Every structure is written in structure tokens, then in C-alpha cells.
Short mmCIF file of C-alpha atoms in Angstrom, two decimals:
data_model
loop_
_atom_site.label_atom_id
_atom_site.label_comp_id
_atom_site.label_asym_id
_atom_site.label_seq_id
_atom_site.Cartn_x
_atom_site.Cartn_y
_atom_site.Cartn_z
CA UNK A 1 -15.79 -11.00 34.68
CA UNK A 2 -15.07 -7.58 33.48
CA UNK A 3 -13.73 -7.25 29.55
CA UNK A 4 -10.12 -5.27 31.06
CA UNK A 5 -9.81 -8.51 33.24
CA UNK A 6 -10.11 -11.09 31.08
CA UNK A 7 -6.89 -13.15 30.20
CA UNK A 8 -5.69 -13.88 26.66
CA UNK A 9 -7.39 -17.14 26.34
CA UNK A 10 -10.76 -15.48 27.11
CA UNK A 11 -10.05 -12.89 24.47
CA UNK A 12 -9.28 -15.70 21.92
CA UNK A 13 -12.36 -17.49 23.17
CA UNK A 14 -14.37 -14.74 22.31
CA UNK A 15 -12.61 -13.69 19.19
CA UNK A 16 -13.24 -17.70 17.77
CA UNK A 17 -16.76 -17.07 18.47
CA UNK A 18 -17.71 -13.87 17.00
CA UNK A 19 -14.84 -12.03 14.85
CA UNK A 20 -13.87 -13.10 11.16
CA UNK A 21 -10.40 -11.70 10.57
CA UNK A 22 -9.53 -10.91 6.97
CA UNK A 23 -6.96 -12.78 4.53
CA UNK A 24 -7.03 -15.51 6.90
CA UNK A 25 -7.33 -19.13 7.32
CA UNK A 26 -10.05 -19.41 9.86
CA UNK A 27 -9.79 -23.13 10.58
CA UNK A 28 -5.73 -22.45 11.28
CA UNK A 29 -6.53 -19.50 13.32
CA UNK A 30 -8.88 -21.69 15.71
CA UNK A 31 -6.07 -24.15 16.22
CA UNK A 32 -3.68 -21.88 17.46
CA UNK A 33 -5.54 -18.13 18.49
CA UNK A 34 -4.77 -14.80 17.72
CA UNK A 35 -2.09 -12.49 19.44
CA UNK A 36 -4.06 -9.93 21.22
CA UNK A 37 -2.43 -6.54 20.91
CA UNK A 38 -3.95 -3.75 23.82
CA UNK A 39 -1.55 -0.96 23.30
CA UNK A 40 1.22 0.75 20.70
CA UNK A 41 3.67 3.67 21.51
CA UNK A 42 6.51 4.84 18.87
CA UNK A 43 7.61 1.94 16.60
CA UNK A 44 5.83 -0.73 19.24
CA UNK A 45 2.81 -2.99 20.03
CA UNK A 46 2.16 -4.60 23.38
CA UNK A 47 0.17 -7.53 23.80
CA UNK A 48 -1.82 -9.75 26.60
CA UNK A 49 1.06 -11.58 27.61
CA UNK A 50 3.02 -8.21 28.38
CA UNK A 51 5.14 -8.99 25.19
CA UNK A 52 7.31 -6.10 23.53
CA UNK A 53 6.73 -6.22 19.73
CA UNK A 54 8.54 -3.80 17.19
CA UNK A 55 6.13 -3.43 14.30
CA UNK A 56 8.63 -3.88 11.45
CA UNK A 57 5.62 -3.14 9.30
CA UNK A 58 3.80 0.15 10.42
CA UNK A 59 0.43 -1.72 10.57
CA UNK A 60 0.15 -2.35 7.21
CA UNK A 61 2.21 0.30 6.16
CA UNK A 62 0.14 2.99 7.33
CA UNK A 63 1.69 4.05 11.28
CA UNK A 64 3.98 6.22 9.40
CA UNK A 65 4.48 8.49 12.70
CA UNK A 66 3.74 5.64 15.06
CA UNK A 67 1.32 4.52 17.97
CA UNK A 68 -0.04 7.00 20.53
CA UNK A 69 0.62 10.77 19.15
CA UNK A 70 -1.83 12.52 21.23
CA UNK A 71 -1.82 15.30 19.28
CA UNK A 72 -4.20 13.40 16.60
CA UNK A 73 -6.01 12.13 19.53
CA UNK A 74 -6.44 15.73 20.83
CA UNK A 75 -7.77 17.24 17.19
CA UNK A 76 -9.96 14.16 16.82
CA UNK A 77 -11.62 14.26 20.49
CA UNK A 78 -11.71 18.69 19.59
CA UNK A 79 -13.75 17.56 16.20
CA UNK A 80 -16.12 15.47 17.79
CA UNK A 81 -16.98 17.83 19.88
CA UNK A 82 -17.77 21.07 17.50
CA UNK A 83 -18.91 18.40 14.36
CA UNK A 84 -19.18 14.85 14.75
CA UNK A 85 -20.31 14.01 11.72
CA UNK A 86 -21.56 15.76 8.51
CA UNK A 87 -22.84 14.33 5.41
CA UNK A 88 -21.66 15.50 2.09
CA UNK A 89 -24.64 15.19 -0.03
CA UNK A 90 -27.08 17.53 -0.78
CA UNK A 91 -25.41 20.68 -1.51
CA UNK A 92 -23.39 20.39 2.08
CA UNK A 93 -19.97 20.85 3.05
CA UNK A 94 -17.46 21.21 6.15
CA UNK A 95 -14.48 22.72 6.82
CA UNK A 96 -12.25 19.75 7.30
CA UNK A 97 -12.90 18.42 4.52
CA UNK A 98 -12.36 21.56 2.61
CA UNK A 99 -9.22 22.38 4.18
CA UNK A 100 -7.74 18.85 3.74
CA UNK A 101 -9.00 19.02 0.03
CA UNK A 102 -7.01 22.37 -0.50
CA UNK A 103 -3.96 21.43 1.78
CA UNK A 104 -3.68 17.71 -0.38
CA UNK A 105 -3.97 19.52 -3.69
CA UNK A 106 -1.17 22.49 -2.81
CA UNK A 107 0.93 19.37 -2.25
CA UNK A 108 0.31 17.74 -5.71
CA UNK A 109 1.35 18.29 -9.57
CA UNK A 110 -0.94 21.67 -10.56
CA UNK A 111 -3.22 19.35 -12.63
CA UNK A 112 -4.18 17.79 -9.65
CA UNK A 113 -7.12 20.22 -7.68
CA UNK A 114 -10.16 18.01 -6.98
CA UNK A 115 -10.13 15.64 -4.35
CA UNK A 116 -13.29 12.89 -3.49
CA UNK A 117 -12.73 11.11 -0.31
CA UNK A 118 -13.74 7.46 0.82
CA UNK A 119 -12.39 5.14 3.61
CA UNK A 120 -10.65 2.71 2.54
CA UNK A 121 -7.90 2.27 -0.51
CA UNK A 122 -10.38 -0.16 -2.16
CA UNK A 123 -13.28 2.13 -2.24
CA UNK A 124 -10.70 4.70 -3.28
CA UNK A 125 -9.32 2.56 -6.45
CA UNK A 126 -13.26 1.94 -7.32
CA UNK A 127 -13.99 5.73 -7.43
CA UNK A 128 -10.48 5.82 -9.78
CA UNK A 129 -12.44 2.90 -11.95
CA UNK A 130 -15.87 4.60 -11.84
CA UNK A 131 -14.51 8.03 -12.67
CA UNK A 132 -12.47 6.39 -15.86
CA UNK A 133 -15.25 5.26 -17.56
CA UNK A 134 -18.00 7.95 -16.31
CA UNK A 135 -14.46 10.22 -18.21
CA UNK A 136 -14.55 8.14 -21.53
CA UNK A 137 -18.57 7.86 -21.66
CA UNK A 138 -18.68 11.58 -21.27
CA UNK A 139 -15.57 12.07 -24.09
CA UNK A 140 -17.43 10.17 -26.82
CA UNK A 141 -15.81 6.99 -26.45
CA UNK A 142 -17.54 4.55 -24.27
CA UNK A 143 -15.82 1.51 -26.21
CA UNK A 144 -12.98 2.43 -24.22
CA UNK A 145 -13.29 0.18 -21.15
CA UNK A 146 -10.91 -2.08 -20.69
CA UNK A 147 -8.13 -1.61 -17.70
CA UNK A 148 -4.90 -3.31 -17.85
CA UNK A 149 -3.52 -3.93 -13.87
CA UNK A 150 0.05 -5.52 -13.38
CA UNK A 151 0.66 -9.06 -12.06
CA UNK A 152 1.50 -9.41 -8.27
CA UNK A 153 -0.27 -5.92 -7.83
CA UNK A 154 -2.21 -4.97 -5.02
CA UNK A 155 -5.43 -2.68 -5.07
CA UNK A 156 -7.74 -3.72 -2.80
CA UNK A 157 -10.46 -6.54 -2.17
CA UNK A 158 -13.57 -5.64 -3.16
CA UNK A 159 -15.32 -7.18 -6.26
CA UNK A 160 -13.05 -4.33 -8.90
CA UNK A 161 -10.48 -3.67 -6.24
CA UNK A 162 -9.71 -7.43 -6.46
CA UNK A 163 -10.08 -7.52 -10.08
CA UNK A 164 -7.79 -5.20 -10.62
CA UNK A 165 -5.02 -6.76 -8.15
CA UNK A 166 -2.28 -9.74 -9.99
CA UNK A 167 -2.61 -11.64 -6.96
CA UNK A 168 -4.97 -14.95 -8.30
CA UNK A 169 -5.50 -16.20 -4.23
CA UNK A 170 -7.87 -13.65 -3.93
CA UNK A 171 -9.74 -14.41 -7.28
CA UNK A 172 -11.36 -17.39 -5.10
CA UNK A 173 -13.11 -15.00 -2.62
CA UNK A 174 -16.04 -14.23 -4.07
CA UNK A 175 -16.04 -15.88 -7.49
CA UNK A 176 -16.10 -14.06 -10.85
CA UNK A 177 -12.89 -11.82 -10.43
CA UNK A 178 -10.92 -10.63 -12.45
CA UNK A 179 -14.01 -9.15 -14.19
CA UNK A 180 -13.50 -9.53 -17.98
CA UNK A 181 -12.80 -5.18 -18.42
CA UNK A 182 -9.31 -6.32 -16.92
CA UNK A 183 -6.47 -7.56 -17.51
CA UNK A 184 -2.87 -7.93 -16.83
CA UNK A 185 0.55 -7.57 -17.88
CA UNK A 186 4.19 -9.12 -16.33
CA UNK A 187 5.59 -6.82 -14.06
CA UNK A 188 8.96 -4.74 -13.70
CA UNK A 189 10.05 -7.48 -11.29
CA UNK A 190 13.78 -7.73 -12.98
CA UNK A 191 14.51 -11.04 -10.61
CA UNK A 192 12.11 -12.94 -12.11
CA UNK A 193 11.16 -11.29 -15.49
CA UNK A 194 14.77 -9.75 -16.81
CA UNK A 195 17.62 -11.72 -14.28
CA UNK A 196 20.98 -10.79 -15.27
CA UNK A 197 19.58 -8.02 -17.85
CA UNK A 198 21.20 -4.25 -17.65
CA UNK A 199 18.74 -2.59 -15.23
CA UNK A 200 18.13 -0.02 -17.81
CA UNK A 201 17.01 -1.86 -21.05
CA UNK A 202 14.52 -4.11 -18.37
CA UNK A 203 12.72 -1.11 -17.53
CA UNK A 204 12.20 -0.20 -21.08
CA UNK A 205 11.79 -3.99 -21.78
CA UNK A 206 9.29 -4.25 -18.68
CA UNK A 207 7.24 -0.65 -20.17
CA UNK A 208 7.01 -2.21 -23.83
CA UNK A 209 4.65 -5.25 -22.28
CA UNK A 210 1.94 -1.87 -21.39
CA UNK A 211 2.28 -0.97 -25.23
CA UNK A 212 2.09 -4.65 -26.36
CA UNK A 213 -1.23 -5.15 -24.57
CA UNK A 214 -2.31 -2.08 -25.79
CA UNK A 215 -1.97 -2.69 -29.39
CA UNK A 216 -3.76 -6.00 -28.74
CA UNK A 217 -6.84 -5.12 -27.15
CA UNK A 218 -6.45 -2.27 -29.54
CA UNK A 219 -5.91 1.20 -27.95
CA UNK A 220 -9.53 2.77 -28.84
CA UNK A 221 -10.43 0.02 -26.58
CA UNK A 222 -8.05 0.74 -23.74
CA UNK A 223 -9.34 2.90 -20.97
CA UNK A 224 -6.28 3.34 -18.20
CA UNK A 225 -3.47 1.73 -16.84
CA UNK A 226 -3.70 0.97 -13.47
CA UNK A 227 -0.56 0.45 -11.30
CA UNK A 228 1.58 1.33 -7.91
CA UNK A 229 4.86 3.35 -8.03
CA UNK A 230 6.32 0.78 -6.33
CA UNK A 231 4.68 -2.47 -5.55
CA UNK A 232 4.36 -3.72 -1.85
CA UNK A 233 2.26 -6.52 -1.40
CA UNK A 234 3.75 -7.69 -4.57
CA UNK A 235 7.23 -8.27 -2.56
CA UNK A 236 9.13 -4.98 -2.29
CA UNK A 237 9.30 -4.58 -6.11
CA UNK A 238 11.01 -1.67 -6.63
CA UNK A 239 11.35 -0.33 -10.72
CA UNK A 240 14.20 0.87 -12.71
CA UNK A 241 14.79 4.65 -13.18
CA UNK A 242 13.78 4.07 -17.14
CA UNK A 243 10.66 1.71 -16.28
CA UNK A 244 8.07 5.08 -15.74
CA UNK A 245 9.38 7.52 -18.03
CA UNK A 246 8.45 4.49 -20.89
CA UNK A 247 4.99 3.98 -19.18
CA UNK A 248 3.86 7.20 -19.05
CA UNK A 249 5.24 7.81 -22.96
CA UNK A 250 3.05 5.00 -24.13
CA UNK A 251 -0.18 5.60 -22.46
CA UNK A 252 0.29 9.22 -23.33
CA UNK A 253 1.10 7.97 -27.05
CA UNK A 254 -2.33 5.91 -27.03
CA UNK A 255 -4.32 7.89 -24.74
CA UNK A 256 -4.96 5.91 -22.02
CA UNK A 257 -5.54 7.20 -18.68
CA UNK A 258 -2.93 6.49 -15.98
CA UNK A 259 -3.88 5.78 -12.21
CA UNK A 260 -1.57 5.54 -10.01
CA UNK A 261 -2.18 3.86 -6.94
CA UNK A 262 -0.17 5.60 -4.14
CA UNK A 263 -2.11 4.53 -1.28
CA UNK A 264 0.81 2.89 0.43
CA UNK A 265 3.59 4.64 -1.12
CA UNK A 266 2.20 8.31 -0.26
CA UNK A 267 3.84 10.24 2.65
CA UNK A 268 6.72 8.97 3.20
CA UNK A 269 7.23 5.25 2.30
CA UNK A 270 9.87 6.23 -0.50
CA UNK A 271 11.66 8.87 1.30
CA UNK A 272 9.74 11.54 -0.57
CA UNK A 273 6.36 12.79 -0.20
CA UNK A 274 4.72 11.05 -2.73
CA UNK A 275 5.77 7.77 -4.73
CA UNK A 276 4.89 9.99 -8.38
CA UNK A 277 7.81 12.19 -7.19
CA UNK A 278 10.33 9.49 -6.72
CA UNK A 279 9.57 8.45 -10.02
CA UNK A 280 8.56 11.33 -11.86
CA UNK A 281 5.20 10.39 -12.86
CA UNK A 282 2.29 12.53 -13.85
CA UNK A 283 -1.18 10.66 -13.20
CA UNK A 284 -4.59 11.23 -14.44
CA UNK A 285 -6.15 9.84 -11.09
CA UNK A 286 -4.05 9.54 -8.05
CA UNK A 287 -5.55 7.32 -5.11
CA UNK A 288 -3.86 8.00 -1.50
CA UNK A 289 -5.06 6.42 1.89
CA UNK A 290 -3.31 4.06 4.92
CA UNK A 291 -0.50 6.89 5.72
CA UNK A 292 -2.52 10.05 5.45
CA UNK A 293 -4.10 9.53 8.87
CA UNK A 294 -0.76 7.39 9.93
CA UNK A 295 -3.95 4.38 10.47
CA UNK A 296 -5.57 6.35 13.84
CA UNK A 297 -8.58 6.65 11.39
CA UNK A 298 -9.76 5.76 8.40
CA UNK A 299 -9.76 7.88 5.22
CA UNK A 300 -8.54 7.54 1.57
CA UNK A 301 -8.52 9.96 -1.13
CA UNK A 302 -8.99 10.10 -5.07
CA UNK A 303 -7.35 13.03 -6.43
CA UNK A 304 -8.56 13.62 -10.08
CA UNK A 305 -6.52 15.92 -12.40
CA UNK A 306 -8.12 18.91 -14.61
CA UNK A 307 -8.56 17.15 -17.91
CA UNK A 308 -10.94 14.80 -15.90
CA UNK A 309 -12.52 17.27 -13.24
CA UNK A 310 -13.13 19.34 -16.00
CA UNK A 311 -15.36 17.83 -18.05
CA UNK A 312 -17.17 15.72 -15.20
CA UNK A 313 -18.35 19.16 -13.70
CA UNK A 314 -19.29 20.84 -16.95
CA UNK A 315 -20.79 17.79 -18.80
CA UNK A 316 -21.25 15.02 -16.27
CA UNK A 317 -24.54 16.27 -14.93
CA UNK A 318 -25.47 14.28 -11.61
CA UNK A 319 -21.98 12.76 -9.46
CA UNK A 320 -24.05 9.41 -9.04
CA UNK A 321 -21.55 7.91 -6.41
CA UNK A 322 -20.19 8.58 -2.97
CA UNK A 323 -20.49 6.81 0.32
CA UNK A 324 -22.21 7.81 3.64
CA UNK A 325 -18.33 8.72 5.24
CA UNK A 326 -17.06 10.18 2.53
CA UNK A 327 -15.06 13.07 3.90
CA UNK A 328 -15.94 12.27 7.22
CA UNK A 329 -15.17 15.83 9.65
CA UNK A 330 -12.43 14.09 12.11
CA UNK A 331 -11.41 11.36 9.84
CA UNK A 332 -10.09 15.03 7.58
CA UNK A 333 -9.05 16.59 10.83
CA UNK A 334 -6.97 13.80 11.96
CA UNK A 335 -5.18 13.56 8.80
CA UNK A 336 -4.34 17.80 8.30
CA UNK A 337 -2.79 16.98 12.01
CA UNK A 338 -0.72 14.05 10.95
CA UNK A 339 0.67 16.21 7.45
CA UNK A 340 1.13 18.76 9.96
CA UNK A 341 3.22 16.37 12.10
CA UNK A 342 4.73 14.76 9.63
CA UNK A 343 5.91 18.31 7.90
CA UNK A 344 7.13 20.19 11.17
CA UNK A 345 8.95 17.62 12.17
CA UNK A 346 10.90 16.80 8.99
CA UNK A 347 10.01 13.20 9.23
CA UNK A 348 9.85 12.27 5.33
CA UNK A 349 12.73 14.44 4.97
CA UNK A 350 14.78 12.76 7.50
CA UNK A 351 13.41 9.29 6.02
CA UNK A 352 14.91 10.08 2.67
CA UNK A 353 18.08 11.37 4.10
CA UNK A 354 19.47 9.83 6.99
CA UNK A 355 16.76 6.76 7.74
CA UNK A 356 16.56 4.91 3.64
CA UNK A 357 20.12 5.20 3.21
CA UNK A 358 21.32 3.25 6.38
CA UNK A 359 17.62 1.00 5.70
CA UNK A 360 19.35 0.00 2.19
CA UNK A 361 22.74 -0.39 3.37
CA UNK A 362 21.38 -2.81 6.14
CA UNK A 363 18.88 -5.14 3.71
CA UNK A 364 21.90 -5.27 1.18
CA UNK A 365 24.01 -7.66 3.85
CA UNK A 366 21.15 -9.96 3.62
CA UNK A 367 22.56 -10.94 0.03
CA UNK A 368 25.42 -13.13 1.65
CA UNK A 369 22.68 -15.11 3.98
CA UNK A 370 21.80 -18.59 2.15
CA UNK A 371 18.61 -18.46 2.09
CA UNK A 372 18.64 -14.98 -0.02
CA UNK A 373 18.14 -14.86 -3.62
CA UNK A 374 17.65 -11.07 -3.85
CA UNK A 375 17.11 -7.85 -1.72
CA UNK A 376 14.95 -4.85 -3.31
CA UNK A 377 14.18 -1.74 -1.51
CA UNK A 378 13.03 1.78 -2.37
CA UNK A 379 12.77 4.29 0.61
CA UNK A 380 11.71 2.48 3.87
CA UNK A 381 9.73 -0.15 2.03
CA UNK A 382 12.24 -3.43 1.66
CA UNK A 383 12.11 -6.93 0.11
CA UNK A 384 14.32 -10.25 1.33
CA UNK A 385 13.23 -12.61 -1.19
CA UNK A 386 14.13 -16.16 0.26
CA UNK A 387 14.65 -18.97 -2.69
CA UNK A 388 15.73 -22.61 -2.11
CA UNK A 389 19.09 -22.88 -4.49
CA UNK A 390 20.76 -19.18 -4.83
CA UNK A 391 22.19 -20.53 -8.03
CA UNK A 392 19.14 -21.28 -10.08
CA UNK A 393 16.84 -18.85 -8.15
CA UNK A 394 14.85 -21.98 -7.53
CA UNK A 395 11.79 -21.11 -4.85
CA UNK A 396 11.03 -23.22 -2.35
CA UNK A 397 7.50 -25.30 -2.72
CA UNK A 398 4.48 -23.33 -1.68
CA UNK A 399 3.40 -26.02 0.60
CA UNK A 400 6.60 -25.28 2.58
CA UNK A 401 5.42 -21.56 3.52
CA UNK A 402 9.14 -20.80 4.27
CA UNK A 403 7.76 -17.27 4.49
CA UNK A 404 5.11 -17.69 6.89
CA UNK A 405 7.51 -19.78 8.82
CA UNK A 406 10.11 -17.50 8.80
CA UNK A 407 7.83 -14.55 10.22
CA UNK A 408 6.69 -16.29 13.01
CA UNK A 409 10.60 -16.85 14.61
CA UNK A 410 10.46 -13.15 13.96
CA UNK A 411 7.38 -12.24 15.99
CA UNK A 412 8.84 -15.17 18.30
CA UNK A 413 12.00 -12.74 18.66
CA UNK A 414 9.68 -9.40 18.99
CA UNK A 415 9.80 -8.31 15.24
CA UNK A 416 6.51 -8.16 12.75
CA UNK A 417 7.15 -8.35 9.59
CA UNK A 418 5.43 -9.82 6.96
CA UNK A 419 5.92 -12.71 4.11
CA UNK A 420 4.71 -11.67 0.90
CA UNK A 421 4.95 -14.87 -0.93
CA UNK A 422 8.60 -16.10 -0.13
CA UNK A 423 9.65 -12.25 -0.04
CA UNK A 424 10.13 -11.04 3.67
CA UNK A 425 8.64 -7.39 3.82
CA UNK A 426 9.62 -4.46 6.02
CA UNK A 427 7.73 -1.11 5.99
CA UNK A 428 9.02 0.52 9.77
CA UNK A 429 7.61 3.46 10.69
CA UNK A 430 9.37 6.79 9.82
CA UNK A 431 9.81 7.79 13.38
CA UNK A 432 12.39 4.40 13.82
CA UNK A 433 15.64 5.46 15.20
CA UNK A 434 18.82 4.13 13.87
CA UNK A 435 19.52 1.93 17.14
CA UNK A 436 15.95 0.58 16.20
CA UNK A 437 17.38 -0.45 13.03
CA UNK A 438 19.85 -2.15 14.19
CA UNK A 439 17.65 -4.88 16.48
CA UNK A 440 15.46 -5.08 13.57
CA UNK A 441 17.93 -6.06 11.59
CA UNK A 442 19.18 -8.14 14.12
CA UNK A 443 16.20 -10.05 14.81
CA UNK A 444 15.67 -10.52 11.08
CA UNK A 445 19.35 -11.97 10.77
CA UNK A 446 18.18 -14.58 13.37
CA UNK A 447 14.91 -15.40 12.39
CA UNK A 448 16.12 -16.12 8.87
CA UNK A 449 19.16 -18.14 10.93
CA UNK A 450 16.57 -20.60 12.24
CA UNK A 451 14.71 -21.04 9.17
CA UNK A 452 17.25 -22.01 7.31
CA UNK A 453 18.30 -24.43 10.31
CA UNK A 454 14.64 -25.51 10.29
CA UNK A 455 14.61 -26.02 6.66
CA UNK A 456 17.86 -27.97 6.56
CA UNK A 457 20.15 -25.08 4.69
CA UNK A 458 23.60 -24.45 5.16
CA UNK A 459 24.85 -21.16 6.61
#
């Protein structure tokens, strides 16, 4: 039988045998098979069973100008064509690359003009690592190595990627993570860490935890702080307005590096161009990726700021790092095509404007449902956090995977979207209409509706 013909249960037959999926529970997965999705247009993925889904979640927060643009298809298939690959070693260069280099740094803060590319966020948040402490060996102070991450944080899942993320799950997948250069403070997650505080004082409350570890690993031991604007996989968890102006005060006070993590939160996701700008933060090393192709391929970028560049290219002799598709020629192209897209057609403008107010407005009526303990957003990125008693912000028990639970009557319904933890994630795509909004919202209101029927609460 020909591939096109098969049915779904042949796909899942096949996709049992031969295809590991990741952050999943293989042994559930072979119980109950994968959804097989064959095609996406605008905000929507189609499946083998002809079913309509609305990807509440932008892939993984990446399909920032949604499925089936042909325009990247067109620049990609044009690239391929003239260059389909070119190396980056060895004295070489291309013009992609250089143009997407030049067109990400006239976009950024003006200390921020040298760009290294990878593929992936991880790989991107290991150059950030690798570059910190090639920076201190090169200063005079190799004894500066330690990175402090933040709990619930996400960065990635390879061996430092993983170290570097709060999330102890994945410490089990491979063994020996976090590695002992990191370590972690709380988070400015005010509904756990500072309920009922003035927003204000917990962000400079939530800051002072960066200084305390600081002064105890002692701060000529202290490399960089490592951390997202906002924090997705973490649940939504959005900062106060006095949380980074503290941050960036103390690791300027004890010179420590700050990285900012902005793979998710770049173009778009917080209704400006960048997360640092909807904060005001000025990084050392800034990591970008998912969203600057919109997911059609895949590229990240580590942008590295002057004081860094600086000394790496007149003292660092020999770049010993890099990867075979670093600044691969149409994974660039695609992604000056999707800035392109994403500029002419006002779309992060029109997210911060028009699509994050009426995004906020509809998460905030979740705080009346009774299975909501709190509602977070920033931009189009927005957390339902679901707890067991509303009074005493008591979660459920993880064996009950309310979450999980909870997402499945929403694909059930035709929505993705995503339990992190107990916390029910949206990320839409910045192309979502307002009418869109509304079903989303809809089918969220029900799916929560039969979990708490499910789960025996009270509406």
C-alpha cells in the first residue's frame, strides 16, 4: 500500500515501531497512538481522521504567522536552488547568513552586533554557556564559573541545556544533571512565592534571592545569570514591572553576566518585538530561536554584545565551537522572509495593540471558574493555573494529572493547548482573529467545565 493511502492506524503502527517522540511516555503512547497531523493553514492543524484542530499553542510557540505561508516556502525552494547548503568554517561565508546577521542586529540594543547561529534553542543556550566562560577565562578570572538558572525555567534538553532548566523531571533523562556549575534560585512566581504581597515589593523581594545567591557562592565565583523574560514552560509566569530593573542592578553591581533566554518570547509573544523590550532589559548574551523562522525551519541564534565580542575576537585566538548547520543558507533565508512578513504586515504591532488586550481581558474571566486559582498572562502567552481548593491554593495531587486531563477534552473539542504542570498554557499564533478568540476561549470554558465535572467540583 502506498504511504498517502495508508489509514491512521497504519501510521500509528508504523510510528510504534520506529519513531521515539520526545518528553513522552512511550509505554502510554503505545496504549493509545498518536494523532497524526498531515496539514496546517492559518491558526489550524488537520489530521487523519479529517479533524479541524485550532493550535491554541503555535507549535510550541514558534507558528507565530501560522501554517502554509508560501511565501517562506517560495524563498526556501529559490535558496535551494542558487545555494543549498554552505558550510561556515574555514574562512567561508554566505549571504543569508550575513544579511540575517546584520538585519537581527539593526533590530537589537547597539551593544548587540555579533550573531552565531545553531538550530535549536538548546544548542543556542550552550553556545550562551560556552561563550561565558571562554569570556571569564579570557578576562583573567576563570574561578568565575558558576551559573545560577531559576526554578521552573526552561532552556533546553541537552546535558547543560537541561542543567540549566528548574524543571527536576528532566534531571532523570540522562543522569548527572544539574551539573554542579549550576544552580538555582525561587522564581518571580508571586502565586506561589509572594501570595497576597503588593506586586511591587515581590518583584524586588523575588530580585534580592539573585543577590542572596550571589553573595553565597561569593560573586568572584559567579559567572552569569541565566533566565527568560517571561517564563513559559514554567506556567505563563509573567514578572512584576520592578522584578528586572532589580536583576539587572545586582548582576551589574557584582559583575555577573546576564543571558537572557528569549527564544520563545522573541518576535512577538509579548506584543513587542523582543521580550528585553517589554521589560527593559539589557543582556550580555541574548539567545533567540522557535519564532524567527515561525517553526517552517529550524534555526536559533546567540547574539553576543560588544564587551564579549570584543575581547573573544582580539584575544580569544581559535572560535573552537560551531556545528555543521550553523547558519544554514535557507534556514537564514526563511527567517529574513518571515521578519519581513511579520514587519509589513504589522503583525507584532497589531498583537500588542488590538490582539493581547482582548487575549487578557478573555483569560481574566477564567478567575470566577472553580477550578481557577490564578490567571497570568503577558502578550499572547497566558497561564490558567487550575488548584483543588481556591481558598488555600491547594493543588490537586500529581497523580491526578488534572492538567493532562483537562487538555485532552480540549483537543476532544478541537483546541491544543498545553498543561504545564496544573497551569493550562496558551501561546496562539499572532495571525488569530478576534472571532478565533472567541471559540478558543470557548472551548477552553468547556473543557475546564468537564474537568471539573470529571473531577467531582462544583461549578
Amino acid at each position: 500500500m502506498a504511504y498517502r493511502e495508508m489509514d491512521t492506524q497504519g501510521w500509528q503502527v508504523l510510528d510504534r515501531a520506529h519513531y521515539l517522540h520526545p518528553f513522552t511516555d512511550h509505554a502510554g503512547l503505545r496504549q493509545g497512538g498518536a494523532r497524526v497531523a498531515v496539514r496546517g493553514e492559518g491558526i489550524y492543524v488537520w489530521d487523519t481522521e479529517g479533524t479541524r484542530i485550532i493550535d491554541g499553542l503555535s507549535g510550541l510557540g514558534n507558528v507565530n504567522i501560522g501554517y502554509g505561508r508560501r511565501e517562506l516556502v517560495q524563498v526556501a525552494a529559490e535558496q535551494m536552488l542558487e545555494l543549498s547548503y554552505c558550510q561556515s568554517f574555514f574562512k567561508t561565508t554566505h549571504r543569508s547568513a550575513v544579511l540575517l546577521a546584520e538585519k537581527l542586529t539593526s533590530m537589537l540594543p547597539d551593544s548587540l552586533n555579533h550573531v552565531f547561529f545553531q538550530s535549536s534553542g538548546s544548542e543556542a543556550n550552550e553556545t550562551a554557556i560556552r561563550l561565558t566562560r571562554h569570556y571569564w577565562d579570557l578576562a583573567g578570572q576563570p574561578q568565575k564559573r558558576m551559573i545560577i538558572g531559576r526554578e521552573l525555567a526552561y532552556h533546553g534538553s541537552t546535558h547543560m541545556a537541561a542543567s540549566l532548566s528548574g524543571i527536576p523531571p528532566m534531571y532523570g533523562a540522562g543522569g548527572d544533571i544539574p551539573m554542579p556549575s549550576v544552580t538555582h534560585i525561587k522564581t518571580a512566581y508571586q502565586y506561589r512565592n509572594g501570595f497576597g504581597m503588593d506586586p511591587a515589593e515581590f518583584g524586588v523581594l523575588a530580585a534580592s534571592w539573585l543577590e542572596d545567591k550571589i553573595l553565597e557562592l561569593g560573586p568572584d565565583n559567579v559567572a552569569a545569570f541565566i533566565s527568560e523574560p517571561a517564563q513559559s514552560a514554567g506556567g505563563a509566569l509573567c514578572p512584576p514591572e520592578t522584578y528586572w530593573p532589580e536583576i539587572q542592578r545586582i548582576c551589574k553591581k557584582y559583575d555577573v553576566l546576564l543571558i537572557l533566554d528569549e527564544v520563545v518570547m522573541g518576535f512577538g509573544r509579548t506584543g513587542h518585538w523582543f521580550g528585553h523590550r517589554r521589560y527593559g532589559i539589557e543582556p550580555d548574551i541574548l539567545q533567540l530561536g522557535k519564532a524567527i523562522t515561525s517553526g517552517y525551519l529550524p534555526l536559533s541564534a546567540t547574539v553576543i554584545s560588544d564587551r564579549i565580542a570584543d575581547l573573544l575576537i582580539d584575544k580569544g585566538g581559535e572560535w573552537a565551537h560551531g556545528y555543521t548547520y550553523s547558519g544554514h543558507p535557507t534556514c537564514c533565508a526563511v527567517a529574513l522572509e518571515n521578519i519581513r512578513i511579520l514587519d509589513e504586515e504589522k503583525l507584532v504591532e497589531n498583537a500588542g495593540a488590538t490582539l493581547a488586550p482582548y487575549f487578557k481581558t478573555k483569560l481574566d474571566a477564567f478567575i470566577e471558574h472553580p477550578l481557577i486559582g490564578d490567571v497570568r498572562s503577558v502578550g499572547l502567552m497566558g497561564g490558567l493555573e487550575i488548584v483543588q481548593n481556591k481558598a488555600t491554593r491547594e493543588a490537586f495531587p500529581y497523580e491526578a494529572h488534572i492538567g493532562d486531563f483537562c487538555a485532552a477534552e480540549g483537543l476532544k473539542r478541537g483546541l491544543a493547548f498545553r498543561a504545564n504542570g496544573d497551569t493550562m498554557s496558551l501561546m496562539p499564533p499572532l495571525v488569530t482573529t478576534i472571532e478565533q478568540f472567541d471559540t478558543i476561549f470557548d472551548i477552553a470554558r468547556e473543557a475546564l467545565d468537564a474537568t471539573a465535572k470529571h473531577f467531582g467540583v462544583a461549578a
